[in-house]
Short mmCIF file of N, CA and C in Angstrom, two decimals:
data_model
loop_
_atom_site.label_atom_id
_atom_site.label_comp_id
_atom_site.label_asym_id
_atom_site.label_seq_id
_atom_site.Cartn_x
_atom_site.Cartn_y
_atom_site.Cartn_z
N MET A 1 0.84 -1.17 0.00
CA MET A 1 0.00 0.00 0.00
C MET A 1 0.88 1.23 0.00
N LYS A 2 0.38 2.29 -0.57
CA LYS A 2 1.13 3.55 -0.66
C LYS A 2 0.22 4.68 -0.20
N THR A 3 0.76 5.58 0.62
CA THR A 3 -0.05 6.71 1.10
C THR A 3 0.26 7.96 0.32
N LYS A 4 -0.68 8.89 0.39
CA LYS A 4 -0.48 10.24 -0.13
C LYS A 4 -0.03 11.07 1.07
N ASP A 5 1.17 11.60 0.99
CA ASP A 5 1.81 12.23 2.15
C ASP A 5 0.96 13.28 2.86
N THR A 6 0.30 14.14 2.13
CA THR A 6 -0.36 15.28 2.75
C THR A 6 -1.65 14.93 3.49
N GLU A 7 -2.31 13.87 3.12
CA GLU A 7 -3.60 13.58 3.72
C GLU A 7 -3.66 12.25 4.45
N ASN A 8 -2.58 11.49 4.45
CA ASN A 8 -2.54 10.17 5.06
C ASN A 8 -3.65 9.27 4.53
N LEU A 9 -3.80 9.27 3.22
CA LEU A 9 -4.76 8.41 2.54
C LEU A 9 -4.01 7.30 1.82
N ILE A 10 -4.63 6.15 1.74
CA ILE A 10 -4.10 5.09 0.89
C ILE A 10 -4.54 5.42 -0.53
N ILE A 11 -3.60 5.51 -1.45
CA ILE A 11 -3.95 5.88 -2.82
C ILE A 11 -3.73 4.75 -3.81
N ARG A 12 -2.90 3.76 -3.44
CA ARG A 12 -2.62 2.68 -4.37
C ARG A 12 -2.35 1.40 -3.61
N ILE A 13 -2.85 0.30 -4.17
CA ILE A 13 -2.60 -1.02 -3.63
C ILE A 13 -2.01 -1.87 -4.75
N GLN A 14 -0.95 -2.57 -4.42
CA GLN A 14 -0.33 -3.48 -5.39
C GLN A 14 -0.58 -4.91 -4.92
N PHE A 15 -0.99 -5.75 -5.87
CA PHE A 15 -1.18 -7.17 -5.59
C PHE A 15 -0.21 -7.98 -6.42
N PRO A 16 0.52 -8.92 -5.81
CA PRO A 16 1.39 -9.79 -6.59
C PRO A 16 0.61 -10.96 -7.15
N ASN A 17 1.02 -11.43 -8.31
CA ASN A 17 0.40 -12.60 -8.94
C ASN A 17 1.45 -13.25 -9.82
N LYS A 18 1.20 -14.47 -10.23
CA LYS A 18 2.10 -15.18 -11.14
C LYS A 18 1.37 -15.52 -12.41
N ILE A 19 2.14 -15.56 -13.50
CA ILE A 19 1.60 -16.00 -14.77
C ILE A 19 2.63 -16.93 -15.41
N THR A 20 2.12 -18.01 -15.98
CA THR A 20 2.96 -18.94 -16.73
C THR A 20 2.53 -18.88 -18.18
N ILE A 21 3.49 -18.64 -19.06
CA ILE A 21 3.21 -18.58 -20.50
C ILE A 21 3.89 -19.78 -21.12
N SER A 22 3.08 -20.66 -21.70
CA SER A 22 3.59 -21.91 -22.26
C SER A 22 3.63 -21.86 -23.77
N ASN A 23 4.63 -22.52 -24.32
CA ASN A 23 4.77 -22.66 -25.76
C ASN A 23 4.67 -24.15 -26.06
N ASN A 24 3.58 -24.57 -26.67
CA ASN A 24 3.36 -25.98 -26.96
C ASN A 24 3.84 -26.40 -28.34
N SER A 25 4.46 -25.48 -29.06
CA SER A 25 4.96 -25.82 -30.39
C SER A 25 6.43 -26.27 -30.28
N PHE A 26 6.97 -26.75 -31.39
CA PHE A 26 8.36 -27.19 -31.41
C PHE A 26 9.33 -26.03 -31.63
N SER A 27 8.85 -24.92 -32.18
CA SER A 27 9.73 -23.78 -32.45
C SER A 27 9.55 -22.71 -31.37
N SER A 28 10.55 -21.86 -31.23
CA SER A 28 10.50 -20.77 -30.26
C SER A 28 9.44 -19.76 -30.65
N GLU A 29 8.85 -19.12 -29.64
CA GLU A 29 7.88 -18.05 -29.83
C GLU A 29 8.39 -16.82 -29.10
N ASN A 30 8.14 -15.66 -29.67
CA ASN A 30 8.56 -14.40 -29.07
C ASN A 30 7.34 -13.55 -28.73
N PHE A 31 7.47 -12.81 -27.65
CA PHE A 31 6.44 -11.84 -27.31
C PHE A 31 7.10 -10.60 -26.74
N ILE A 32 6.34 -9.53 -26.72
CA ILE A 32 6.87 -8.25 -26.23
C ILE A 32 6.34 -7.93 -24.84
N THR A 33 5.05 -7.71 -24.71
CA THR A 33 4.53 -7.19 -23.45
C THR A 33 3.48 -8.11 -22.83
N LEU A 34 3.38 -7.97 -21.52
CA LEU A 34 2.25 -8.49 -20.77
C LEU A 34 1.45 -7.26 -20.37
N ASP A 35 0.22 -7.18 -20.80
CA ASP A 35 -0.63 -6.02 -20.49
C ASP A 35 -1.73 -6.44 -19.54
N TYR A 36 -1.88 -5.68 -18.47
CA TYR A 36 -2.93 -5.91 -17.50
C TYR A 36 -4.02 -4.89 -17.77
N LYS A 37 -5.24 -5.36 -17.98
CA LYS A 37 -6.39 -4.49 -18.23
C LYS A 37 -7.16 -4.34 -16.93
N TYR A 38 -7.07 -3.13 -16.36
CA TYR A 38 -7.78 -2.81 -15.13
C TYR A 38 -9.19 -2.39 -15.50
N ASN A 39 -10.17 -3.15 -15.09
CA ASN A 39 -11.54 -2.83 -15.42
C ASN A 39 -12.03 -1.58 -14.70
N ASN A 40 -11.43 -1.26 -13.54
CA ASN A 40 -11.91 -0.12 -12.74
C ASN A 40 -11.06 1.13 -12.90
N VAL A 41 -10.08 1.14 -13.81
CA VAL A 41 -9.20 2.30 -13.97
C VAL A 41 -9.49 2.97 -15.31
N PRO A 42 -9.75 4.28 -15.30
CA PRO A 42 -10.00 4.98 -16.56
C PRO A 42 -8.79 4.93 -17.48
N ILE A 43 -9.04 4.90 -18.77
CA ILE A 43 -7.96 4.91 -19.76
C ILE A 43 -7.12 6.15 -19.53
N GLY A 44 -5.81 5.99 -19.59
CA GLY A 44 -4.91 7.09 -19.35
C GLY A 44 -4.40 7.17 -17.92
N ARG A 45 -5.07 6.49 -16.99
CA ARG A 45 -4.62 6.47 -15.59
C ARG A 45 -4.04 5.12 -15.23
N ASP A 46 -3.91 4.24 -16.21
CA ASP A 46 -3.40 2.89 -16.02
C ASP A 46 -1.91 2.95 -15.69
N LEU A 47 -1.51 2.35 -14.59
CA LEU A 47 -0.09 2.32 -14.20
C LEU A 47 0.61 1.04 -14.66
N HIS A 48 -0.06 0.26 -15.49
CA HIS A 48 0.51 -0.99 -16.01
C HIS A 48 0.86 -1.94 -14.87
N ILE A 49 1.93 -2.70 -15.01
CA ILE A 49 2.34 -3.65 -13.98
C ILE A 49 3.85 -3.55 -13.77
N GLY A 50 4.29 -4.04 -12.64
CA GLY A 50 5.71 -4.28 -12.41
C GLY A 50 5.94 -5.75 -12.73
N LEU A 51 6.92 -6.05 -13.58
CA LEU A 51 7.15 -7.41 -14.06
C LEU A 51 8.51 -7.92 -13.58
N PHE A 52 8.52 -9.17 -13.11
CA PHE A 52 9.73 -9.77 -12.56
C PHE A 52 9.84 -11.22 -13.00
N SER A 53 11.07 -11.65 -13.25
CA SER A 53 11.34 -13.08 -13.36
C SER A 53 11.82 -13.51 -11.99
N GLN A 54 11.82 -14.81 -11.75
CA GLN A 54 12.17 -15.29 -10.43
C GLN A 54 13.27 -16.33 -10.54
N GLU A 55 14.31 -16.14 -9.76
CA GLU A 55 15.38 -17.13 -9.65
C GLU A 55 15.48 -17.51 -8.19
N GLY A 56 15.00 -18.71 -7.87
CA GLY A 56 14.91 -19.11 -6.46
C GLY A 56 13.93 -18.21 -5.76
N ASN A 57 14.38 -17.59 -4.68
CA ASN A 57 13.52 -16.66 -3.93
C ASN A 57 13.78 -15.20 -4.28
N ILE A 58 14.54 -14.97 -5.35
CA ILE A 58 14.90 -13.61 -5.73
C ILE A 58 14.10 -13.17 -6.95
N LEU A 59 13.47 -11.99 -6.86
CA LEU A 59 12.76 -11.40 -7.98
C LEU A 59 13.71 -10.48 -8.74
N ILE A 60 13.72 -10.61 -10.07
CA ILE A 60 14.59 -9.80 -10.91
C ILE A 60 13.70 -8.96 -11.82
N LYS A 61 13.83 -7.64 -11.71
CA LYS A 61 13.03 -6.72 -12.52
C LYS A 61 13.24 -7.02 -14.00
N THR A 62 12.14 -7.12 -14.73
CA THR A 62 12.17 -7.43 -16.15
C THR A 62 11.52 -6.28 -16.91
N THR A 63 12.16 -5.85 -17.99
CA THR A 63 11.58 -4.82 -18.82
C THR A 63 10.39 -5.42 -19.56
N ASN A 64 9.23 -4.85 -19.36
CA ASN A 64 8.03 -5.39 -19.97
C ASN A 64 7.98 -5.13 -21.47
N ASN A 65 8.65 -4.09 -21.91
CA ASN A 65 8.56 -3.71 -23.32
C ASN A 65 9.79 -4.18 -24.11
N SER A 66 10.23 -5.40 -23.85
CA SER A 66 11.36 -5.97 -24.59
C SER A 66 11.00 -7.38 -25.06
N ARG A 67 11.70 -7.84 -26.07
CA ARG A 67 11.45 -9.16 -26.64
C ARG A 67 11.80 -10.25 -25.63
N LYS A 68 10.88 -11.19 -25.47
CA LYS A 68 11.09 -12.34 -24.61
C LYS A 68 10.85 -13.60 -25.46
N THR A 69 11.70 -14.59 -25.31
CA THR A 69 11.63 -15.80 -26.13
C THR A 69 11.29 -17.00 -25.27
N ILE A 70 10.28 -17.74 -25.71
CA ILE A 70 9.91 -19.00 -25.05
C ILE A 70 10.37 -20.13 -25.97
N PRO A 71 11.36 -20.91 -25.54
CA PRO A 71 11.80 -22.04 -26.38
C PRO A 71 10.65 -23.02 -26.63
N GLY A 72 10.77 -23.81 -27.69
CA GLY A 72 9.75 -24.80 -28.01
C GLY A 72 9.49 -25.76 -26.86
N ASN A 73 8.23 -26.05 -26.63
CA ASN A 73 7.79 -26.97 -25.57
C ASN A 73 8.28 -26.59 -24.18
N LYS A 74 8.40 -25.30 -23.93
CA LYS A 74 8.84 -24.79 -22.63
C LYS A 74 7.85 -23.74 -22.14
N SER A 75 8.07 -23.29 -20.93
CA SER A 75 7.24 -22.24 -20.33
C SER A 75 8.12 -21.20 -19.66
N LEU A 76 7.60 -19.99 -19.57
CA LEU A 76 8.23 -18.93 -18.79
C LEU A 76 7.25 -18.52 -17.70
N GLU A 77 7.77 -18.27 -16.52
CA GLU A 77 6.92 -17.84 -15.42
C GLU A 77 7.38 -16.46 -14.96
N TYR A 78 6.41 -15.60 -14.73
CA TYR A 78 6.69 -14.24 -14.27
C TYR A 78 5.84 -13.94 -13.04
N VAL A 79 6.39 -13.09 -12.19
CA VAL A 79 5.64 -12.50 -11.10
C VAL A 79 5.36 -11.07 -11.53
N TYR A 80 4.11 -10.64 -11.37
CA TYR A 80 3.79 -9.26 -11.69
C TYR A 80 3.02 -8.64 -10.54
N TYR A 81 3.18 -7.33 -10.42
CA TYR A 81 2.48 -6.57 -9.39
C TYR A 81 1.53 -5.62 -10.07
N THR A 82 0.25 -5.75 -9.76
CA THR A 82 -0.74 -4.81 -10.27
C THR A 82 -0.64 -3.53 -9.44
N ARG A 83 -1.19 -2.46 -9.98
CA ARG A 83 -1.18 -1.17 -9.28
C ARG A 83 -2.58 -0.58 -9.36
N HIS A 84 -3.36 -0.84 -8.34
CA HIS A 84 -4.76 -0.42 -8.31
C HIS A 84 -4.91 0.89 -7.54
N PHE A 85 -5.61 1.84 -8.13
CA PHE A 85 -5.95 3.08 -7.44
C PHE A 85 -7.08 2.81 -6.46
N VAL A 86 -7.02 3.47 -5.32
CA VAL A 86 -8.07 3.36 -4.30
C VAL A 86 -8.70 4.74 -4.16
N ASP A 87 -10.03 4.79 -4.18
CA ASP A 87 -10.65 6.11 -4.08
C ASP A 87 -10.55 6.64 -2.65
N SER A 88 -10.75 7.93 -2.52
CA SER A 88 -10.51 8.60 -1.24
C SER A 88 -11.76 8.77 -0.39
N THR A 89 -12.83 8.07 -0.73
CA THR A 89 -14.05 8.20 0.07
C THR A 89 -13.79 7.72 1.50
N GLU A 90 -14.51 8.30 2.41
CA GLU A 90 -14.32 7.95 3.82
C GLU A 90 -14.61 6.48 4.08
N ALA A 91 -15.62 5.93 3.43
CA ALA A 91 -15.97 4.52 3.64
C ALA A 91 -14.81 3.59 3.26
N ILE A 92 -14.14 3.91 2.18
CA ILE A 92 -12.99 3.09 1.75
C ILE A 92 -11.80 3.35 2.66
N GLN A 93 -11.49 4.60 2.90
CA GLN A 93 -10.30 4.94 3.69
C GLN A 93 -10.41 4.46 5.13
N GLN A 94 -11.61 4.35 5.65
CA GLN A 94 -11.82 3.87 7.02
C GLN A 94 -11.22 2.47 7.19
N GLN A 95 -11.31 1.64 6.16
CA GLN A 95 -10.77 0.28 6.22
C GLN A 95 -9.26 0.28 6.43
N PHE A 96 -8.60 1.37 6.03
CA PHE A 96 -7.15 1.41 6.04
C PHE A 96 -6.55 2.14 7.24
N LYS A 97 -7.39 2.62 8.15
CA LYS A 97 -6.88 3.38 9.29
C LYS A 97 -5.79 2.64 10.07
N PRO A 98 -5.96 1.34 10.38
CA PRO A 98 -4.88 0.66 11.11
C PRO A 98 -3.57 0.60 10.32
N TYR A 99 -3.68 0.45 9.01
CA TYR A 99 -2.48 0.41 8.18
C TYR A 99 -1.81 1.78 8.13
N VAL A 100 -2.60 2.83 7.98
CA VAL A 100 -2.05 4.18 7.94
C VAL A 100 -1.36 4.48 9.27
N GLN A 101 -1.98 4.09 10.38
CA GLN A 101 -1.37 4.33 11.70
C GLN A 101 -0.02 3.62 11.79
N GLU A 102 0.04 2.39 11.33
CA GLU A 102 1.30 1.64 11.35
C GLU A 102 2.36 2.32 10.47
N MET A 103 1.93 2.79 9.32
CA MET A 103 2.86 3.47 8.42
C MET A 103 3.40 4.75 9.06
N LEU A 104 2.54 5.51 9.73
CA LEU A 104 2.97 6.73 10.39
C LEU A 104 3.94 6.42 11.54
N GLU A 105 3.61 5.40 12.33
CA GLU A 105 4.47 5.02 13.44
C GLU A 105 5.85 4.57 12.97
N GLU A 106 5.88 3.90 11.82
CA GLU A 106 7.15 3.39 11.29
C GLU A 106 7.80 4.34 10.29
N ASN A 107 7.17 5.51 10.08
CA ASN A 107 7.67 6.52 9.15
C ASN A 107 7.90 5.92 7.75
N LYS A 108 6.89 5.23 7.24
CA LYS A 108 6.98 4.59 5.92
C LYS A 108 5.91 5.15 5.01
N ASP A 109 6.19 5.13 3.70
CA ASP A 109 5.17 5.50 2.73
C ASP A 109 4.62 4.27 2.02
N THR A 110 5.19 3.11 2.33
CA THR A 110 4.75 1.85 1.74
C THR A 110 4.69 0.81 2.85
N LEU A 111 3.69 -0.05 2.81
CA LEU A 111 3.53 -1.07 3.84
C LEU A 111 3.13 -2.39 3.18
N HIS A 112 3.80 -3.45 3.54
CA HIS A 112 3.45 -4.79 3.08
C HIS A 112 2.55 -5.40 4.14
N ILE A 113 1.32 -5.74 3.76
CA ILE A 113 0.33 -6.12 4.78
C ILE A 113 -0.07 -7.59 4.75
N GLY A 114 0.61 -8.41 3.99
CA GLY A 114 0.28 -9.83 4.00
C GLY A 114 0.02 -10.33 2.60
N THR A 115 -0.65 -11.46 2.54
CA THR A 115 -0.89 -12.11 1.26
C THR A 115 -2.16 -11.59 0.59
N VAL A 116 -2.28 -11.88 -0.68
CA VAL A 116 -3.50 -11.53 -1.41
C VAL A 116 -4.69 -12.24 -0.77
N SER A 117 -4.51 -13.49 -0.37
CA SER A 117 -5.60 -14.24 0.29
C SER A 117 -6.07 -13.53 1.56
N ASP A 118 -5.12 -13.03 2.35
CA ASP A 118 -5.49 -12.30 3.57
C ASP A 118 -6.28 -11.04 3.23
N PHE A 119 -5.80 -10.29 2.22
CA PHE A 119 -6.49 -9.07 1.83
C PHE A 119 -7.90 -9.39 1.32
N LYS A 120 -8.02 -10.44 0.51
CA LYS A 120 -9.34 -10.85 0.00
C LYS A 120 -10.28 -11.18 1.16
N LYS A 121 -9.76 -11.84 2.17
CA LYS A 121 -10.58 -12.24 3.30
C LYS A 121 -11.00 -11.02 4.14
N ASN A 122 -10.06 -10.11 4.37
CA ASN A 122 -10.33 -8.95 5.24
C ASN A 122 -11.04 -7.79 4.54
N HIS A 123 -10.93 -7.73 3.21
CA HIS A 123 -11.51 -6.61 2.46
C HIS A 123 -12.15 -7.14 1.17
N LYS A 124 -13.05 -8.10 1.35
CA LYS A 124 -13.63 -8.82 0.21
C LYS A 124 -14.28 -7.90 -0.82
N GLU A 125 -15.16 -7.02 -0.38
CA GLU A 125 -15.87 -6.14 -1.33
C GLU A 125 -14.91 -5.25 -2.10
N LEU A 126 -13.95 -4.67 -1.40
CA LEU A 126 -12.98 -3.79 -2.04
C LEU A 126 -12.13 -4.58 -3.04
N PHE A 127 -11.66 -5.74 -2.65
CA PHE A 127 -10.84 -6.56 -3.55
C PHE A 127 -11.61 -6.89 -4.82
N GLU A 128 -12.85 -7.30 -4.65
CA GLU A 128 -13.66 -7.64 -5.83
C GLU A 128 -13.90 -6.42 -6.71
N ARG A 129 -14.12 -5.27 -6.10
CA ARG A 129 -14.34 -4.06 -6.90
C ARG A 129 -13.06 -3.69 -7.67
N LEU A 130 -11.90 -3.86 -7.04
CA LEU A 130 -10.65 -3.50 -7.69
C LEU A 130 -10.24 -4.47 -8.80
N THR A 131 -10.61 -5.73 -8.66
CA THR A 131 -10.10 -6.75 -9.60
C THR A 131 -11.14 -7.38 -10.50
N LYS A 132 -12.43 -7.11 -10.28
CA LYS A 132 -13.48 -7.75 -11.05
C LYS A 132 -13.33 -7.46 -12.55
N ASN A 133 -13.38 -8.51 -13.33
CA ASN A 133 -13.30 -8.45 -14.79
C ASN A 133 -11.97 -7.95 -15.33
N ASP A 134 -10.92 -7.95 -14.51
CA ASP A 134 -9.59 -7.61 -15.00
C ASP A 134 -9.08 -8.76 -15.87
N SER A 135 -8.20 -8.43 -16.80
CA SER A 135 -7.63 -9.45 -17.68
C SER A 135 -6.16 -9.15 -17.93
N ILE A 136 -5.47 -10.14 -18.44
CA ILE A 136 -4.06 -9.97 -18.80
C ILE A 136 -3.88 -10.51 -20.20
N SER A 137 -3.05 -9.85 -20.98
CA SER A 137 -2.86 -10.29 -22.36
C SER A 137 -1.37 -10.32 -22.70
N VAL A 138 -1.06 -11.15 -23.67
CA VAL A 138 0.30 -11.31 -24.18
C VAL A 138 0.28 -10.95 -25.66
N GLN A 139 1.19 -10.06 -26.06
CA GLN A 139 1.31 -9.66 -27.47
C GLN A 139 2.46 -10.45 -28.09
N PHE A 140 2.11 -11.48 -28.88
CA PHE A 140 3.14 -12.28 -29.54
C PHE A 140 3.64 -11.57 -30.79
N LEU A 141 4.79 -12.00 -31.26
CA LEU A 141 5.37 -11.46 -32.49
C LEU A 141 5.26 -12.49 -33.60
N ASP A 142 5.07 -12.00 -34.80
CA ASP A 142 5.08 -12.81 -36.02
C ASP A 142 6.25 -12.27 -36.83
N GLY A 143 7.43 -12.88 -36.64
CA GLY A 143 8.65 -12.31 -37.21
C GLY A 143 8.97 -11.05 -36.43
N ASN A 144 9.06 -9.91 -37.12
CA ASN A 144 9.31 -8.63 -36.46
C ASN A 144 8.06 -7.78 -36.34
N LYS A 145 6.91 -8.33 -36.69
CA LYS A 145 5.64 -7.60 -36.61
C LYS A 145 4.82 -8.14 -35.45
N PHE A 146 3.89 -7.31 -35.00
CA PHE A 146 2.97 -7.78 -33.97
C PHE A 146 2.10 -8.88 -34.54
N GLY A 147 1.96 -9.94 -33.77
CA GLY A 147 1.12 -11.05 -34.18
C GLY A 147 -0.09 -11.16 -33.28
N GLU A 148 -0.42 -12.37 -32.93
CA GLU A 148 -1.61 -12.66 -32.15
C GLU A 148 -1.49 -12.12 -30.72
N ARG A 149 -2.59 -11.55 -30.23
CA ARG A 149 -2.69 -11.14 -28.83
C ARG A 149 -3.65 -12.10 -28.15
N ILE A 150 -3.20 -12.68 -27.08
CA ILE A 150 -4.04 -13.60 -26.31
C ILE A 150 -4.36 -12.96 -24.98
N SER A 151 -5.66 -12.86 -24.66
CA SER A 151 -6.12 -12.28 -23.40
C SER A 151 -6.87 -13.32 -22.60
N VAL A 152 -6.66 -13.31 -21.29
CA VAL A 152 -7.36 -14.22 -20.39
C VAL A 152 -7.77 -13.47 -19.14
N PRO A 153 -8.86 -13.88 -18.50
CA PRO A 153 -9.24 -13.27 -17.23
C PRO A 153 -8.17 -13.55 -16.18
N VAL A 154 -7.96 -12.62 -15.26
CA VAL A 154 -6.99 -12.80 -14.19
C VAL A 154 -7.62 -13.68 -13.13
N GLU A 155 -6.85 -14.64 -12.66
CA GLU A 155 -7.30 -15.51 -11.57
C GLU A 155 -6.47 -15.18 -10.34
N TRP A 156 -7.16 -15.00 -9.23
CA TRP A 156 -6.47 -14.69 -7.97
C TRP A 156 -6.56 -15.87 -7.06
#
């Protein structure tokens, strides 16, 4: 979670998730971007995603706008962080008072509050509103041109 310094409001929540992209053909496939479609974010306010590859327990920042190659009959797995805006209404912000208090006490502008499952359990309506009908897509390449785009609903 991230606060807005002047008002002690939560303005953004990031959720981690994993995606596996499989190549079932014998030849390598290339793609450029993983795009997250936020159903609740107006066009132009989309913060995209933070994309990481994982080696053991270490996350390595990956440029989302670069060519990635999946060898034939292999898969690539990525961890991505969504960036959801939270509105400033009192009803929503009231849910975050304990987190804001902890952030103020620890002099932090960001707080890690647990797992996505925990957040879903403790803030079910908000989680559903933030993630309902979201999707993720992969833009494959056909040679050096954009090829097929595959979109799927996000599963949490």
